[in-house]
Tab-separated table of N, CA and C in Angstrom:
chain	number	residue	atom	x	y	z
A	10	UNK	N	8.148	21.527	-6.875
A	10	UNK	CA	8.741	20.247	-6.556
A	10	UNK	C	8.464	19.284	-7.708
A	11	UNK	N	9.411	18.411	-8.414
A	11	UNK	CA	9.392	17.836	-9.226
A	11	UNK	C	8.907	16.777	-8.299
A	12	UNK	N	8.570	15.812	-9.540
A	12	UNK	CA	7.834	13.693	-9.150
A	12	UNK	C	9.088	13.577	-8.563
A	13	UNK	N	10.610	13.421	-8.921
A	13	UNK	CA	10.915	13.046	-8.399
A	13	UNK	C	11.578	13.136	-6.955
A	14	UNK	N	11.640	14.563	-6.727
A	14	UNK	CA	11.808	15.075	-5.501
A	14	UNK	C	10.568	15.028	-4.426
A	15	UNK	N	9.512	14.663	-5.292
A	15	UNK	CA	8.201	14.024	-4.299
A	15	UNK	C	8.712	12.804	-3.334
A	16	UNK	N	9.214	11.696	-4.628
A	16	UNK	CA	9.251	10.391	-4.403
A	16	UNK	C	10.584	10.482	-2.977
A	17	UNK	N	11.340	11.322	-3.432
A	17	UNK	CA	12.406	11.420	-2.427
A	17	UNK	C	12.142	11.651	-1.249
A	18	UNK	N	11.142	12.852	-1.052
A	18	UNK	CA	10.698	13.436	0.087
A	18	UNK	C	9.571	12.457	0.873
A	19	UNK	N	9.054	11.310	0.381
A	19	UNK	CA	8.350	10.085	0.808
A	19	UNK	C	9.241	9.378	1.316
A	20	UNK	N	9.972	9.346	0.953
A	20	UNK	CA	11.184	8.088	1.329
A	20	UNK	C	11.766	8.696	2.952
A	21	UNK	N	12.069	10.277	2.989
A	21	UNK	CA	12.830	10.980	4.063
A	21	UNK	C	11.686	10.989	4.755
A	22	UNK	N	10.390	11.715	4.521
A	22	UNK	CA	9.785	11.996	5.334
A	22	UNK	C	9.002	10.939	6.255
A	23	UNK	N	8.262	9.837	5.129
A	23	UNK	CA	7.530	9.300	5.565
A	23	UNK	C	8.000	7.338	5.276
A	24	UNK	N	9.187	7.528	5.190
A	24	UNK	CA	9.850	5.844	4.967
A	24	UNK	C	9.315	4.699	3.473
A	25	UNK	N	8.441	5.887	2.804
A	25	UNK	CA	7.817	5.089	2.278
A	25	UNK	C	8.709	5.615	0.861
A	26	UNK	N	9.621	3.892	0.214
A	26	UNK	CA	10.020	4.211	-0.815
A	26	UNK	C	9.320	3.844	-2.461
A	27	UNK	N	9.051	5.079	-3.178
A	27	UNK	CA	7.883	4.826	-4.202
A	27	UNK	C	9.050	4.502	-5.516
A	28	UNK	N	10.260	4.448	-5.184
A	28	UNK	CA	11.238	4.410	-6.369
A	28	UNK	C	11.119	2.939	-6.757
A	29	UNK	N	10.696	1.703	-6.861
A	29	UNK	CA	10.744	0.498	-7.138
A	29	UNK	C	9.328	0.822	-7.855
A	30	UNK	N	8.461	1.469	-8.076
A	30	UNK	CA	7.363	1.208	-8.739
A	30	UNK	C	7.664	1.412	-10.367
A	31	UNK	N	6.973	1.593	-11.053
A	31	UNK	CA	7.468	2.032	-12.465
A	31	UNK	C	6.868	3.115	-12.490
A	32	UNK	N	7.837	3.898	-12.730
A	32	UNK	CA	7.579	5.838	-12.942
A	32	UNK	C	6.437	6.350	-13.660
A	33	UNK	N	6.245	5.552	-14.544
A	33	UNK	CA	4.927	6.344	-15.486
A	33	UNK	C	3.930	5.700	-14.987
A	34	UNK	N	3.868	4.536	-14.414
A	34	UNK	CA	2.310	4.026	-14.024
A	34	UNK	C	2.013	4.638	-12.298
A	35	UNK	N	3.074	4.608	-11.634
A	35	UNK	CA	2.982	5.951	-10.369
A	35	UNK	C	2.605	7.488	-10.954
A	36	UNK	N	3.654	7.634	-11.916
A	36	UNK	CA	3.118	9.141	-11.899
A	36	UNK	C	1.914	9.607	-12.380
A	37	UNK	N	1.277	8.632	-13.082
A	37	UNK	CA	0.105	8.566	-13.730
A	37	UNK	C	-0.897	8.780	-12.319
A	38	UNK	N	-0.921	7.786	-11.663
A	38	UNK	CA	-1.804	7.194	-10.683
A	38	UNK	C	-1.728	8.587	-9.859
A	39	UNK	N	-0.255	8.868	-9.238
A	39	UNK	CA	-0.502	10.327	-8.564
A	39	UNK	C	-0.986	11.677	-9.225
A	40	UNK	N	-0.878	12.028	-10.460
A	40	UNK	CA	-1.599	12.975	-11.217
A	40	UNK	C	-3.194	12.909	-11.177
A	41	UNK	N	-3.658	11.445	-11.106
A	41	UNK	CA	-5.339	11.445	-11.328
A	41	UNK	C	-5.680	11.623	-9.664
A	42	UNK	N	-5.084	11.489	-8.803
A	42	UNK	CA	-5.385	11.803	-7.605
A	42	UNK	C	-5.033	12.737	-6.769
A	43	UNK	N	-3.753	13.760	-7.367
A	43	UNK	CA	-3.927	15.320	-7.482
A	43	UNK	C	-5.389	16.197	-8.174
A	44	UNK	N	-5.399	15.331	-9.398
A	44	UNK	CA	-6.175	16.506	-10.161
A	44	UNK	C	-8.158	15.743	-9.374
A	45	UNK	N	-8.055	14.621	-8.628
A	45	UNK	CA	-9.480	14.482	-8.306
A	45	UNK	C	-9.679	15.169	-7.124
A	46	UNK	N	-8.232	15.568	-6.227
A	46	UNK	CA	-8.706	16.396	-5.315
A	46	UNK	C	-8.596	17.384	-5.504
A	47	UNK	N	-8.170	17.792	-6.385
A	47	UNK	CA	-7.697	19.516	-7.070
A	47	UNK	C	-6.696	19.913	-5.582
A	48	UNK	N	-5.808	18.805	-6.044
A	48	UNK	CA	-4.729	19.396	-5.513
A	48	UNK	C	-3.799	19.692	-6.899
A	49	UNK	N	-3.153	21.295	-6.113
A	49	UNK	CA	-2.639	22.027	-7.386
A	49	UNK	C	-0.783	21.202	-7.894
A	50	UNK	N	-0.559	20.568	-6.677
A	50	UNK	CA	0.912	19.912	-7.328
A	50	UNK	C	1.813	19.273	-5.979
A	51	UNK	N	2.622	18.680	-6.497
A	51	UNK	CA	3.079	17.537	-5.161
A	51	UNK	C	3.575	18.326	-4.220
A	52	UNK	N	3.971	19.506	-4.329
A	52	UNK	CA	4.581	19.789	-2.710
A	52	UNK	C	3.386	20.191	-2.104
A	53	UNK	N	2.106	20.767	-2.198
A	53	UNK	CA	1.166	20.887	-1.737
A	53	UNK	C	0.474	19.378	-1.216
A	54	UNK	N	0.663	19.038	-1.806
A	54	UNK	CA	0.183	17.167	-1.585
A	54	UNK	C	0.781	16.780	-0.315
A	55	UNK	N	2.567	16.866	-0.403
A	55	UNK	CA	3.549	16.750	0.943
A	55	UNK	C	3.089	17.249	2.034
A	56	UNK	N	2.736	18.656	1.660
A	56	UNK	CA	2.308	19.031	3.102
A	56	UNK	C	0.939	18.506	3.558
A	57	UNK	N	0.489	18.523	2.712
A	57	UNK	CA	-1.104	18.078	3.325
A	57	UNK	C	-0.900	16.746	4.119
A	58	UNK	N	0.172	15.950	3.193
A	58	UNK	CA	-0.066	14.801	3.829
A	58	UNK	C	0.370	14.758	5.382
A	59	UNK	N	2.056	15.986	5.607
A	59	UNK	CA	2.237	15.940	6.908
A	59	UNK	C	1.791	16.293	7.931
A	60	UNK	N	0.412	16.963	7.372
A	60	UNK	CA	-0.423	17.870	8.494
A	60	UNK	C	-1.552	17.077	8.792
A	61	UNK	N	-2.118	16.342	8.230
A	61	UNK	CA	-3.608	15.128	8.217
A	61	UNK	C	-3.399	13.793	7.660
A	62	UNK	N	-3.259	13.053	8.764
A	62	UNK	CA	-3.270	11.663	8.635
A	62	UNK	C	-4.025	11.006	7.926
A	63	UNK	N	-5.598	11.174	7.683
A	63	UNK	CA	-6.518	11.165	7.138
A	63	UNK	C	-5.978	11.124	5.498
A	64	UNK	N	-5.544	12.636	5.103
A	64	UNK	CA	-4.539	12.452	3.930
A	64	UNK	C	-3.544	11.328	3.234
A	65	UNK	N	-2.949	11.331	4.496
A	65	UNK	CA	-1.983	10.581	4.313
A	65	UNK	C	-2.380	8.348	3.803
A	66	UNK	N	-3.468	8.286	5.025
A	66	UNK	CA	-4.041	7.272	4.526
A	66	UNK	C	-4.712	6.983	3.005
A	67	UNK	N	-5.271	8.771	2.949
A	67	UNK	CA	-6.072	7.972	1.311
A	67	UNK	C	-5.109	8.226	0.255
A	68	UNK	N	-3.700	8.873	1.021
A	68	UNK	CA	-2.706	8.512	-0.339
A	68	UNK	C	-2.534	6.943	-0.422
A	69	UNK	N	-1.813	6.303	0.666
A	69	UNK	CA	-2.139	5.066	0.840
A	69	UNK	C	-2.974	3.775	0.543
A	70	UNK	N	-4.398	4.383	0.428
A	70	UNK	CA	-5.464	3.354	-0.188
A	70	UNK	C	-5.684	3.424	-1.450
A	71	UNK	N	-5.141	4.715	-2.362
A	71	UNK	CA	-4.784	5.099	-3.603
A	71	UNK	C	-3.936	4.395	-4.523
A	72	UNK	N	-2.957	4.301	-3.435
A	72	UNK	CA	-1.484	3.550	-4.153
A	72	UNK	C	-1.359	1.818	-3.908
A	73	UNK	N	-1.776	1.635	-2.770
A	73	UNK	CA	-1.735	0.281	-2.815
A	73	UNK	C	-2.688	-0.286	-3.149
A	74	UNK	N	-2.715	-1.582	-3.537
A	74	UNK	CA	-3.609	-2.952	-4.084
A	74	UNK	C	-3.641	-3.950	-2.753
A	75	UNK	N	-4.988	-3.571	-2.175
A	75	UNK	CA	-5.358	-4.433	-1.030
A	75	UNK	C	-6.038	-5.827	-1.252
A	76	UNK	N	-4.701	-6.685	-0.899
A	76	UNK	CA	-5.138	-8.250	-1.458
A	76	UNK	C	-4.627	-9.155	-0.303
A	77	UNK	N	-5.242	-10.260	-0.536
A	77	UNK	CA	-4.290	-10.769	0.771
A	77	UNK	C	-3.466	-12.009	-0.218
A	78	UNK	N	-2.427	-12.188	0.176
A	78	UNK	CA	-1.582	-13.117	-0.226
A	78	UNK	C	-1.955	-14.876	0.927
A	79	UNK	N	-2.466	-14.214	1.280
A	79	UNK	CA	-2.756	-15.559	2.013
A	79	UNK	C	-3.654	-16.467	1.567
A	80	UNK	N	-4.524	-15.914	0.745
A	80	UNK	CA	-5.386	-17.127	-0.461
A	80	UNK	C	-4.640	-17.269	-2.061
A	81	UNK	N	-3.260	-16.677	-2.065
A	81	UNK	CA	-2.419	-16.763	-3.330
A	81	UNK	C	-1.075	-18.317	-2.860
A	82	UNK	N	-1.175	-17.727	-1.356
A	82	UNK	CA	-0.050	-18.876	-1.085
A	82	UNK	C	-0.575	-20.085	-0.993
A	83	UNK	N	0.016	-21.270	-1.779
A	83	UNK	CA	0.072	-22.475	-1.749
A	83	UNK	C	0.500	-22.991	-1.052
A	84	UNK	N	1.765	-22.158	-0.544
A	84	UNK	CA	2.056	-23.396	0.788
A	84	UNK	C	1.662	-22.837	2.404
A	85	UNK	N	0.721	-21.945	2.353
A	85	UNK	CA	-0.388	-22.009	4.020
A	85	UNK	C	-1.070	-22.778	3.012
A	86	UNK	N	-1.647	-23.074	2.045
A	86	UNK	CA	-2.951	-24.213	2.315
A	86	UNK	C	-2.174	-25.434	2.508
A	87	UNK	N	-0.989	-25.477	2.082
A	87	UNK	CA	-0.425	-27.154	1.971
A	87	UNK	C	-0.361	-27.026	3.594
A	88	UNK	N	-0.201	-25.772	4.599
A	88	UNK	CA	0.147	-26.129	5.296
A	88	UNK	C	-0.923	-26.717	6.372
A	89	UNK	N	-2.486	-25.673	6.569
A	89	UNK	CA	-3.179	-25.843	6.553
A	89	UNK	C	-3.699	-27.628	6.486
A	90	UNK	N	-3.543	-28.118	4.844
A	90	UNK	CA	-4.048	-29.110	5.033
A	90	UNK	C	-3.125	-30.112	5.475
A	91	UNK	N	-2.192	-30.406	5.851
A	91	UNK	CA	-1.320	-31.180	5.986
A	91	UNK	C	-1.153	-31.588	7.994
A	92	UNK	N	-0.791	-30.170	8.745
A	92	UNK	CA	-0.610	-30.161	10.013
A	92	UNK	C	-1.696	-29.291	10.554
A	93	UNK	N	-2.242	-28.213	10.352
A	93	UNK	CA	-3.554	-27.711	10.973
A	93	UNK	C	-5.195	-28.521	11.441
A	94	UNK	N	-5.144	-28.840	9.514
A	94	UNK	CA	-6.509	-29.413	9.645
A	94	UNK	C	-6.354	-31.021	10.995
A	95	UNK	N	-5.137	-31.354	10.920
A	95	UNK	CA	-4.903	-32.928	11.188
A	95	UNK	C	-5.346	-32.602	12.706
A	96	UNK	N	-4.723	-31.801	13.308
A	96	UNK	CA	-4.516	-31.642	14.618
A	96	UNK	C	-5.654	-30.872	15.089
A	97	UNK	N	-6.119	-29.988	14.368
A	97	UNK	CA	-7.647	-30.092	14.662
A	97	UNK	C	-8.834	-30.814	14.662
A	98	UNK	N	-9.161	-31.770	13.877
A	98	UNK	CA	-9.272	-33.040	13.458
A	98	UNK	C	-9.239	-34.099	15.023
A	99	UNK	N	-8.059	-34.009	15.410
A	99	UNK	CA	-7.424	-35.298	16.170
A	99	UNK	C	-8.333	-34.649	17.785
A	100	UNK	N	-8.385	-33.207	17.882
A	100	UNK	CA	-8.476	-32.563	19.396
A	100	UNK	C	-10.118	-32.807	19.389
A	101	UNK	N	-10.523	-33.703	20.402
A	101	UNK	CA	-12.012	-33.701	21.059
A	101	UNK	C	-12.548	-32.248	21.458
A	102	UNK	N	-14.053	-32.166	20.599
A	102	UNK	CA	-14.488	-31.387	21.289
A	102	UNK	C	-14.033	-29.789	19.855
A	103	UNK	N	-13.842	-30.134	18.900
A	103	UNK	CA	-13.304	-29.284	18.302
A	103	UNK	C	-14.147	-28.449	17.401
A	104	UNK	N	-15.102	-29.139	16.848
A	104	UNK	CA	-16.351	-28.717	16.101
A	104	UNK	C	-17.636	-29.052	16.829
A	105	UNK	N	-17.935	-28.867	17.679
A	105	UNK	CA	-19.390	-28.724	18.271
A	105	UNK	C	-19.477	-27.748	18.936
């Protein structure tokens, strides 16, 4: 199975489409995490992943960048400070 018939078979099998990433910095990333599990090549990878969830997650924690956008967005803090803090603020009984 070629990378890209991997990427395809993610998309059918498991909804997850890897085609928006950039090809060499994915295929990179999936090669060092074939060869750290000594897995021998992506269709072996496929199946593993459809047989153990477990798998399937640490492909997952592999590939994604766990961040929260919620301390990047500017406007929850504008919102935060603007109508949250106020109305918490205003309600008796709120901080003690």
């Amino acid at each position: 199975m070629t990378f890209d018939q991997f990427r395809d078979n993610m998309l059918s099998h498991f909804r997850i489409d890897l085609h928006g990433y950039k090809i060499n910095q994915l295929k990179r990333r999936m090669d060092a995490l074939l060869l750290k599990h000594k897995i021998k090549d992506y269709e072996t990878f496929l199946q593993m992943m459809k047989l153990d969830r477990g798998i399937y997650e640490m492909f997952l924690d592999h590939l994604t960048i766990n961040v929260s956008e919620f301390f990047r967005d500017s406007a929850k803090w504008e919102d935060l400070e603007k109508t949250l803090m106020p109305q918490l603020l205003k309600s008796p009984g709120t901080f003690n």
